[in-house]
Short mmCIF file of C-alpha atoms in Angstrom, two decimals:
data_model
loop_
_atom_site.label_atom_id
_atom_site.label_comp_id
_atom_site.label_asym_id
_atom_site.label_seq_id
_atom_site.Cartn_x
_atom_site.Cartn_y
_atom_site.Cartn_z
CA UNK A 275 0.00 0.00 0.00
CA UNK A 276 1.47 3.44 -0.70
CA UNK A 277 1.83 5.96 1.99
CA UNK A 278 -0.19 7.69 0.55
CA UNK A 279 8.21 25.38 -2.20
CA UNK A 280 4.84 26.17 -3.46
CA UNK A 281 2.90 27.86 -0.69
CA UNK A 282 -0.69 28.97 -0.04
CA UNK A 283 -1.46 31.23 2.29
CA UNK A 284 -4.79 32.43 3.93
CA UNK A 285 -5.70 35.96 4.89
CA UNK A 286 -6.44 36.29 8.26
CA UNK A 287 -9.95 36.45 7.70
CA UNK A 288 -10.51 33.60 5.93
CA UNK A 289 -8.80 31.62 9.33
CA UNK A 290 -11.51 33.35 11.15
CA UNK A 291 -14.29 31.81 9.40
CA UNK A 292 -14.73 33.90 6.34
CA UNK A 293 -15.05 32.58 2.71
CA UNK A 294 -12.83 34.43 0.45
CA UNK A 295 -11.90 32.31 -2.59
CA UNK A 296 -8.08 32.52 -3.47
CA UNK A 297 -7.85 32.18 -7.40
CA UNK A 298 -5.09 29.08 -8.28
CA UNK A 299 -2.43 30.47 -10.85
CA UNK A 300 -2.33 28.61 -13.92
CA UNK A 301 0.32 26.01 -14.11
CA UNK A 302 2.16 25.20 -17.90
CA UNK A 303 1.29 21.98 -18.89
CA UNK A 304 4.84 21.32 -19.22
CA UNK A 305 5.94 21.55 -15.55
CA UNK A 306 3.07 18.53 -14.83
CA UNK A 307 3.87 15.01 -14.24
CA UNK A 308 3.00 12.71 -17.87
CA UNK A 309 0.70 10.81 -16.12
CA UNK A 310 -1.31 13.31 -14.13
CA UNK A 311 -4.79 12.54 -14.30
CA UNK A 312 -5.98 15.05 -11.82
CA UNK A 313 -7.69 18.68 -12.79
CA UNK A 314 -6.52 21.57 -11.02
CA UNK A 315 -8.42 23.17 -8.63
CA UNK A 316 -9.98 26.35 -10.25
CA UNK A 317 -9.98 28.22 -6.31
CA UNK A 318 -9.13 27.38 -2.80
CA UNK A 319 -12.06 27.94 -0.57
CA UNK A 320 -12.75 25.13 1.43
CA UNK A 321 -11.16 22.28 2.95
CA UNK A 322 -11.97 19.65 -0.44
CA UNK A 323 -10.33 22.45 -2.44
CA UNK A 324 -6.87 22.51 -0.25
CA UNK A 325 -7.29 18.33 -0.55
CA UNK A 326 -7.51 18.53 -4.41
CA UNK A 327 -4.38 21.26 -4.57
CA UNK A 328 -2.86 19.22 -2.13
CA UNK A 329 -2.88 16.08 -4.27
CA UNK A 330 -2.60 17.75 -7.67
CA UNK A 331 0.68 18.95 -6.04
CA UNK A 332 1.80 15.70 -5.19
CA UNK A 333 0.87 13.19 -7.81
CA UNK A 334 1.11 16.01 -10.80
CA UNK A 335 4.02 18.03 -10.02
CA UNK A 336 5.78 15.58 -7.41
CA UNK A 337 6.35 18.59 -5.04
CA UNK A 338 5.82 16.65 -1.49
CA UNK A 339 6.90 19.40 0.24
CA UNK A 340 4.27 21.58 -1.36
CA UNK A 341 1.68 19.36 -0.72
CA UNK A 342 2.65 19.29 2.99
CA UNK A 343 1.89 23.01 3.39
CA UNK A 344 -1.22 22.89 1.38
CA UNK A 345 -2.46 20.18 3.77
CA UNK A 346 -1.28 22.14 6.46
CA UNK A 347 -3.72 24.73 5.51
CA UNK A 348 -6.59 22.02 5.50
CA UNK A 349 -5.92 21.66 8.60
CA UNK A 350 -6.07 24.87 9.94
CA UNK A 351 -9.32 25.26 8.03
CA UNK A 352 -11.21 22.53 10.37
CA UNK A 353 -8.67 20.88 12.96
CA UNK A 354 -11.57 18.71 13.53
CA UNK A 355 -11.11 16.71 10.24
CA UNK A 356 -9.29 13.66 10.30
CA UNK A 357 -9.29 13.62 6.49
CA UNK A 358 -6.25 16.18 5.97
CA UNK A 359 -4.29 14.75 8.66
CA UNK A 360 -4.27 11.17 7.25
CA UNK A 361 -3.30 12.48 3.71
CA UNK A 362 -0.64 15.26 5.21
CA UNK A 363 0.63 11.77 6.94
CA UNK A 364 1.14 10.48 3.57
CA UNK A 365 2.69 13.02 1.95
CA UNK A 366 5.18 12.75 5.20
CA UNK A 367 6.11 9.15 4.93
CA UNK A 368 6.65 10.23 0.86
CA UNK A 369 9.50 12.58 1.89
CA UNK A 370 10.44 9.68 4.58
CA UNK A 371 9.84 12.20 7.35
CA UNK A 372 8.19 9.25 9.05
CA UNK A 373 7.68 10.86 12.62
CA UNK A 374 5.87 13.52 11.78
CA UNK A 375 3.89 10.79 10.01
CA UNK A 376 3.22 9.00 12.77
CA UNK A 377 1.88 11.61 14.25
CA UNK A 378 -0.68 12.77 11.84
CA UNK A 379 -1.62 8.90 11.80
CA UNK A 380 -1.86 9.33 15.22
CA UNK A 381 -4.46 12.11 14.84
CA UNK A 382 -6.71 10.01 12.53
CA UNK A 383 -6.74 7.03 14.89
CA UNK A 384 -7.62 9.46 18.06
CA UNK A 385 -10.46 11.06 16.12
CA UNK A 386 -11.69 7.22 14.64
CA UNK A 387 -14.97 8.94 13.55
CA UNK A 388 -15.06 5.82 11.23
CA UNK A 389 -17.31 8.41 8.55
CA UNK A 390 -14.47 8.42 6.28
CA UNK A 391 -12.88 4.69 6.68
CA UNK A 392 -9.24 5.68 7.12
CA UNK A 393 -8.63 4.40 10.49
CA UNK A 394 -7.68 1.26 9.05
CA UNK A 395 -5.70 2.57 6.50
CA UNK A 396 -4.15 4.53 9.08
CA UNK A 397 -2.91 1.34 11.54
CA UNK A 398 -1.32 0.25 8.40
CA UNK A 399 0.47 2.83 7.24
CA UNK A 400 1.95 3.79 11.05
CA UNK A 401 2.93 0.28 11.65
CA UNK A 402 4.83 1.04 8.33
CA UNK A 403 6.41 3.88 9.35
CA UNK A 404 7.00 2.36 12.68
CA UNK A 405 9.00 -0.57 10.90
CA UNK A 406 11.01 2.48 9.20
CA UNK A 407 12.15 3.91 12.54
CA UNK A 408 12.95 0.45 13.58
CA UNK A 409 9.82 0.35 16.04
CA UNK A 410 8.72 -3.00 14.82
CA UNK A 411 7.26 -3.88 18.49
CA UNK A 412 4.77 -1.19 18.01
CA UNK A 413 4.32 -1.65 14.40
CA UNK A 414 3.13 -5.26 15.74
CA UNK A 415 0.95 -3.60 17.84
CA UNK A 416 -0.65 -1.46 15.29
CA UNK A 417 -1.11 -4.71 12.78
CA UNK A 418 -2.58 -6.70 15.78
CA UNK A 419 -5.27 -3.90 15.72
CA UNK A 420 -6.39 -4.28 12.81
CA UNK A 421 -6.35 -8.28 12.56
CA UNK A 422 -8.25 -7.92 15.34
CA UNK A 423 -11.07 -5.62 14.30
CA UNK A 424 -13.27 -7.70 12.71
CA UNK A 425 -12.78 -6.49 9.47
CA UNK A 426 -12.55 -10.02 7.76
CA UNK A 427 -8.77 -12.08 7.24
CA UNK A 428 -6.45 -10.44 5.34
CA UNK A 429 -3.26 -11.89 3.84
CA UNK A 430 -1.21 -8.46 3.55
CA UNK A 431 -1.75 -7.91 7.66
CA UNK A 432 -0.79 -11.37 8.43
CA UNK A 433 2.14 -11.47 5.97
CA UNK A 434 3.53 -8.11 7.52
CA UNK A 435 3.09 -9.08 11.12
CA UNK A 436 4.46 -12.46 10.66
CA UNK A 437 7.99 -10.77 9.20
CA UNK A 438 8.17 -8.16 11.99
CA UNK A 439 7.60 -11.34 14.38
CA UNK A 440 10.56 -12.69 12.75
CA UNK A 441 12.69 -9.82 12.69
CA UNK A 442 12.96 -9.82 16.50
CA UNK A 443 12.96 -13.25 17.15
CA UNK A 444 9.49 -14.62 17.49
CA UNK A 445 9.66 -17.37 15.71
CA UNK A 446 6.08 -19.51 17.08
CA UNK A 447 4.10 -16.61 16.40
CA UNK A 448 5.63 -15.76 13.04
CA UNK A 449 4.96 -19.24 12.13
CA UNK A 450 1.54 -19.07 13.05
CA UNK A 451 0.85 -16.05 11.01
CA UNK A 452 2.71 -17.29 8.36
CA UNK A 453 0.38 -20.57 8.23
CA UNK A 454 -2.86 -17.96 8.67
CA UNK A 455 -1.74 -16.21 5.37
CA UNK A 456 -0.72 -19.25 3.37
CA UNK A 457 -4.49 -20.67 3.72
CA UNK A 458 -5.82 -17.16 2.98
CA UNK A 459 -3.57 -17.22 -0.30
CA UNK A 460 -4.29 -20.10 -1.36
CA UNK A 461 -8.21 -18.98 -1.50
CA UNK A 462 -7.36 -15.77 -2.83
CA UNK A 463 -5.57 -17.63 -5.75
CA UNK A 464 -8.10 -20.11 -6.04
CA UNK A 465 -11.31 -17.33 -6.51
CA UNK A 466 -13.12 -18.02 -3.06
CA UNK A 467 -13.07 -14.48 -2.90
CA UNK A 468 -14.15 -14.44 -6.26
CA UNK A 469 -11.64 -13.13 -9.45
CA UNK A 470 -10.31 -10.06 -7.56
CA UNK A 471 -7.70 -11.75 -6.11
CA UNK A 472 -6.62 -13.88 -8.75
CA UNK A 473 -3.29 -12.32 -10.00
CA UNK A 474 0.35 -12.53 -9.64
CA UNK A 475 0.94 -10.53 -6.88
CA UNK A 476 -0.77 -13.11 -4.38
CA UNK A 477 0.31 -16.31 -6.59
CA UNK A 478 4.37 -15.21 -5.94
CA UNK A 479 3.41 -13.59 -1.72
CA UNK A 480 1.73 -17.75 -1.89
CA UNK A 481 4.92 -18.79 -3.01
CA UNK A 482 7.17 -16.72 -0.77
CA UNK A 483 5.47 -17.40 2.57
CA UNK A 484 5.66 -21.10 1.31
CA UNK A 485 9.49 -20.55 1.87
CA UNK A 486 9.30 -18.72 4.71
CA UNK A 487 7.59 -21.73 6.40
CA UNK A 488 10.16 -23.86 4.97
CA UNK A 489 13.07 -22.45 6.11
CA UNK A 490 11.50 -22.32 9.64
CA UNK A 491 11.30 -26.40 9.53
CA UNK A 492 7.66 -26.49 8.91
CA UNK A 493 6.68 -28.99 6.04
CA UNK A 494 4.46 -27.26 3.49
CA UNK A 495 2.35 -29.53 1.28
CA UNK A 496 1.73 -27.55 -2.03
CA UNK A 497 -1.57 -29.23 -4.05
CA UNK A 498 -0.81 -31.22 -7.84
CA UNK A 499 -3.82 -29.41 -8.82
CA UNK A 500 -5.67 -26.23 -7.37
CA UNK A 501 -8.71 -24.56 -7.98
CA UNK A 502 -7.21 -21.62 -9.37
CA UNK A 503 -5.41 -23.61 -12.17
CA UNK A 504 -8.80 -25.61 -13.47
CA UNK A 505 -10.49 -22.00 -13.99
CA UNK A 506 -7.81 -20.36 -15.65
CA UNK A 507 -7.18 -23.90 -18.06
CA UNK A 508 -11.35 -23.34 -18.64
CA UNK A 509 -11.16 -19.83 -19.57
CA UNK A 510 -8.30 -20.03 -22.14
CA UNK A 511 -9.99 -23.43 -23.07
CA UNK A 512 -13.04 -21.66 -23.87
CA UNK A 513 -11.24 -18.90 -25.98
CA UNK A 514 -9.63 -21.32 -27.54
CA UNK A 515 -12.95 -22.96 -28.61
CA UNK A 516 -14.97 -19.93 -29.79
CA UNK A 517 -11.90 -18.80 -32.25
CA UNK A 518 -11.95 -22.17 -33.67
CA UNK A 519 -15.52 -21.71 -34.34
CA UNK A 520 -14.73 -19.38 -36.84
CA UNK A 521 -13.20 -22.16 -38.81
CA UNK A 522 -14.99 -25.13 -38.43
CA UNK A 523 -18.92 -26.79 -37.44
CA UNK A 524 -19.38 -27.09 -33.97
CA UNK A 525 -19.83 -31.20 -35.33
CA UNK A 526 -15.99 -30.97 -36.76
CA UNK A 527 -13.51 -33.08 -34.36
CA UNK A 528 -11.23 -30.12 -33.58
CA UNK A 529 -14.51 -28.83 -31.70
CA UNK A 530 -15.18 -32.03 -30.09
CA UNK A 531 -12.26 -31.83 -29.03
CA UNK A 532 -12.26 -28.40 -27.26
CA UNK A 533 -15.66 -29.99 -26.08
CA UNK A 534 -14.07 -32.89 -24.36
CA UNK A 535 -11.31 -31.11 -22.64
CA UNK A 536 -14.01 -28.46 -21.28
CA UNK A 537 -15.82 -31.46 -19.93
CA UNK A 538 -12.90 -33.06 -18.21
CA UNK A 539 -12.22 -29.54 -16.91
CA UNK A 540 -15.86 -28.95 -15.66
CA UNK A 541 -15.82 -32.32 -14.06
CA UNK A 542 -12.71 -31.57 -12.26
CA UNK A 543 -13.53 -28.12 -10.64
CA UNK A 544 -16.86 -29.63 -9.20
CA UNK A 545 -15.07 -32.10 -7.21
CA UNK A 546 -12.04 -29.25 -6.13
CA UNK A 547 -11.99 -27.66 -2.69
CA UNK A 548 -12.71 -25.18 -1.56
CA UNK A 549 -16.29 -24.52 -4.25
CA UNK A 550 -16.00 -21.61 -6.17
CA UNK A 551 -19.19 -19.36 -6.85
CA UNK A 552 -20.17 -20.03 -10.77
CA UNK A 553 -19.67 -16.18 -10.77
CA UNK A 554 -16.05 -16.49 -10.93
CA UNK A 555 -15.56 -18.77 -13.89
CA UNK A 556 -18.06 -16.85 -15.74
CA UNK A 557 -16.07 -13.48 -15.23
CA UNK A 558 -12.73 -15.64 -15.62
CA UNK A 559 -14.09 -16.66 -18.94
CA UNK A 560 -15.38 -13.50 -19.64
CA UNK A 561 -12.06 -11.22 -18.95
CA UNK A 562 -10.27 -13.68 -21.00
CA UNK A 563 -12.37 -13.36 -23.55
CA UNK A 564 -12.08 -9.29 -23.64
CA UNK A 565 -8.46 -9.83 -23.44
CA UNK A 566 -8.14 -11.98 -26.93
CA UNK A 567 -10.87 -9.11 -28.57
CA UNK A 568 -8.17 -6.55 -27.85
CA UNK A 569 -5.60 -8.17 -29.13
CA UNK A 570 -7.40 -9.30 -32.55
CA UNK A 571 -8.61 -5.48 -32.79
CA UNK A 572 -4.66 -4.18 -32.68
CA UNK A 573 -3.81 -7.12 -35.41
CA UNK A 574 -7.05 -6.11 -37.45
CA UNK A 575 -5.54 -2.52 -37.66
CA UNK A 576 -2.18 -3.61 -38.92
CA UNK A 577 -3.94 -5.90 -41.45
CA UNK A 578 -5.80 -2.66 -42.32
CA UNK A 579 -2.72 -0.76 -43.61
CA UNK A 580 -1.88 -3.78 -45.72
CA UNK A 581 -5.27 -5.25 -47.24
CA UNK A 582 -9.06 -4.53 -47.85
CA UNK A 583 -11.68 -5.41 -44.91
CA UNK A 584 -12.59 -8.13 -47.41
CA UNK A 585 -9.34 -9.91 -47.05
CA UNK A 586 -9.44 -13.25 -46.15
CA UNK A 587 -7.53 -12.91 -42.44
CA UNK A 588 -9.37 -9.66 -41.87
CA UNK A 589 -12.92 -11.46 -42.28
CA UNK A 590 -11.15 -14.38 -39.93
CA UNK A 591 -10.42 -11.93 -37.61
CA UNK A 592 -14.11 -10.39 -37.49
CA UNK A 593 -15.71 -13.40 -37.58
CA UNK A 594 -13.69 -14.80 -34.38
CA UNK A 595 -14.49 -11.36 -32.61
CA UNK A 596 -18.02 -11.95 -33.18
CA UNK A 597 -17.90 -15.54 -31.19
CA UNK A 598 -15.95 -14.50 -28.78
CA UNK A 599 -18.91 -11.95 -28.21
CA UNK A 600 -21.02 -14.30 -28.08
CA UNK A 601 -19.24 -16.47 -25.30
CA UNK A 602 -19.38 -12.66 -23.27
CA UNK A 603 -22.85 -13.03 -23.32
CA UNK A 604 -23.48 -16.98 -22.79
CA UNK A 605 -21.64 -16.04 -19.63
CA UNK A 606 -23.60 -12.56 -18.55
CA UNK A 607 -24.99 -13.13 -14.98
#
């Protein structure tokens, strides 16, 4: 998770309560970062506008410090709000000033008005900036917070909490966290939690706390076949059928034979554990099926600048786009 000069200041009366719009000088497009996606905030006037400056500042001209003192001025606006302080703390831990952004996570977790739902966010980033400053004690204490809140498992909090354990020597409950986030993995890679945690990132943190148990002595069995793999096999499976539809009967053998391997597949995944929701194969099949559209559109274009849309591959190419639309909608909800 990410933590997540140029200087505004208010006249005195708007600190006393007054609204007195300051107009934002117009920035060249050239001094802003290439992938700012952010507008600039037309006044400053409120404590949303200061935000928005704040961040433009940050993510759009990468001036941290800037966005410090722009935050700053949030603050002042309504000390009450635990909104500025939590994104003031981010900008801090961006500049690695990681005290002061303890204490502005500090702040949010006092006020815990729980409106905004950063008081989570905000026991994980200070227990990261308390591993920074070599607090990792605390920064356990932080993470045991939020395991403990009732929020739901979550691999990340485990994972984090069973490497500070480590780093100062306790190894029992390291392991035991460890173990916590392998099973969580393991789900998240197999879509229980449905497709959202299918991806890389949790296959390889799988495959690193796999080690980690390793090395401590603990014997990790690692399954031939998991859930995860039979969806992702039926998904390019069923690609793979629709674009041969564009060539041959759905009677022809190279079907059948697409047909028979999706059976097999099918047959396997409803005797897997843990049961996946039908939900997730259907958007597995479905996101795969987007993915192989864009890439025929970018080879369609290149065949473009060559031949006619009459062309022999170029009518291939339309006719497997419009199968693979129709698997999208054999698999809508």
């Amino acid at each position: 998770m990410k933590f997540t000069s140029f200087f505004y200041t208010l006249p005195a009366l708007l600190l006393l309560g007054y609204s007195i719009p300051l107009v934002v000088a117009q920035i060249p497009d050239s001094q802003l970062s290439p992938d700012c996606q952010m507008p600039r905030p037309a006044t400053l006037n409120s404590v949303n506008d200061f935000l928005a400056m704040g961040h433009f500042q940050q993510d759009c001209l990468k001036d941290v410090s800037a966005a410090v003192s722009t935050f700053t001025q949030a603050i002042k606006l309504n000390p009450y709000a635990e909104e500025p302080y939590y994104h003031r703390a981010n900008a801090y831990a961006a500049m690695e000033n990681y005290q002061a952004a303890v204490a502005d996570y500090s702040k949010v977790i006092q006020k815990n008005t729980g409106r905004l739902g950063l008081t989570s966010a905000a026991y994980w980033n200070r227990a990261r900036a308390y591993e920074k400053l070599g607090e990792k004690t605390k920064a356990i204490s932080d993470l045991t917070q939020l395991i403990g809140n009732n929020r739901g498992p979550n691999a990340d909090e485990y994972v984090f909490r069973a490497n500070l354990y480590k780093d100062v020597g306790n190894k029992q409950s390291a392991i035991a966290d460890y173990k916590v986030a392998e099973k969580l993995l393991q789900q998240y890679v197999d879509g229980v939690f449905d497709t959202g945690y299918m991806d890389d990132r949790y296959q390889q943190m799988l495959d690193k706390t796999r080690k980690e148990l390793s090395s401590m002595g603990v014997a990790v069995t690692i399954p031939k076949v998991t859930t995860g793999s039979i969806l992702r096999t039926i998904a390019t499976t069923e690609v793979e059928r629709a674009l041969n539809l564009a060539r041959f009967i759905p009677s022809s053998p190279n079907i059948q034979y697409f047909d028979t391997q999706l059976e097999d597949l099918y047959q396997q995944l409803a005797t897997t554990q843990p049961q996946v929701d039908k939900s997730v194969v259907k958007n597995l099949i479905s996101n795969a099926a987007y993915e192989k559209m864009d890439s025929l559109k970018t080879e369609r274009s290149q065949l473009l600048a060559k031949y006619t849309p009459y062309h022999p591959n170029i009518k291939l190419i339309d006719i497997q786009t419009t199968e693979l639309e129709s698997l999208i909608r054999r698999n809508k909800f």
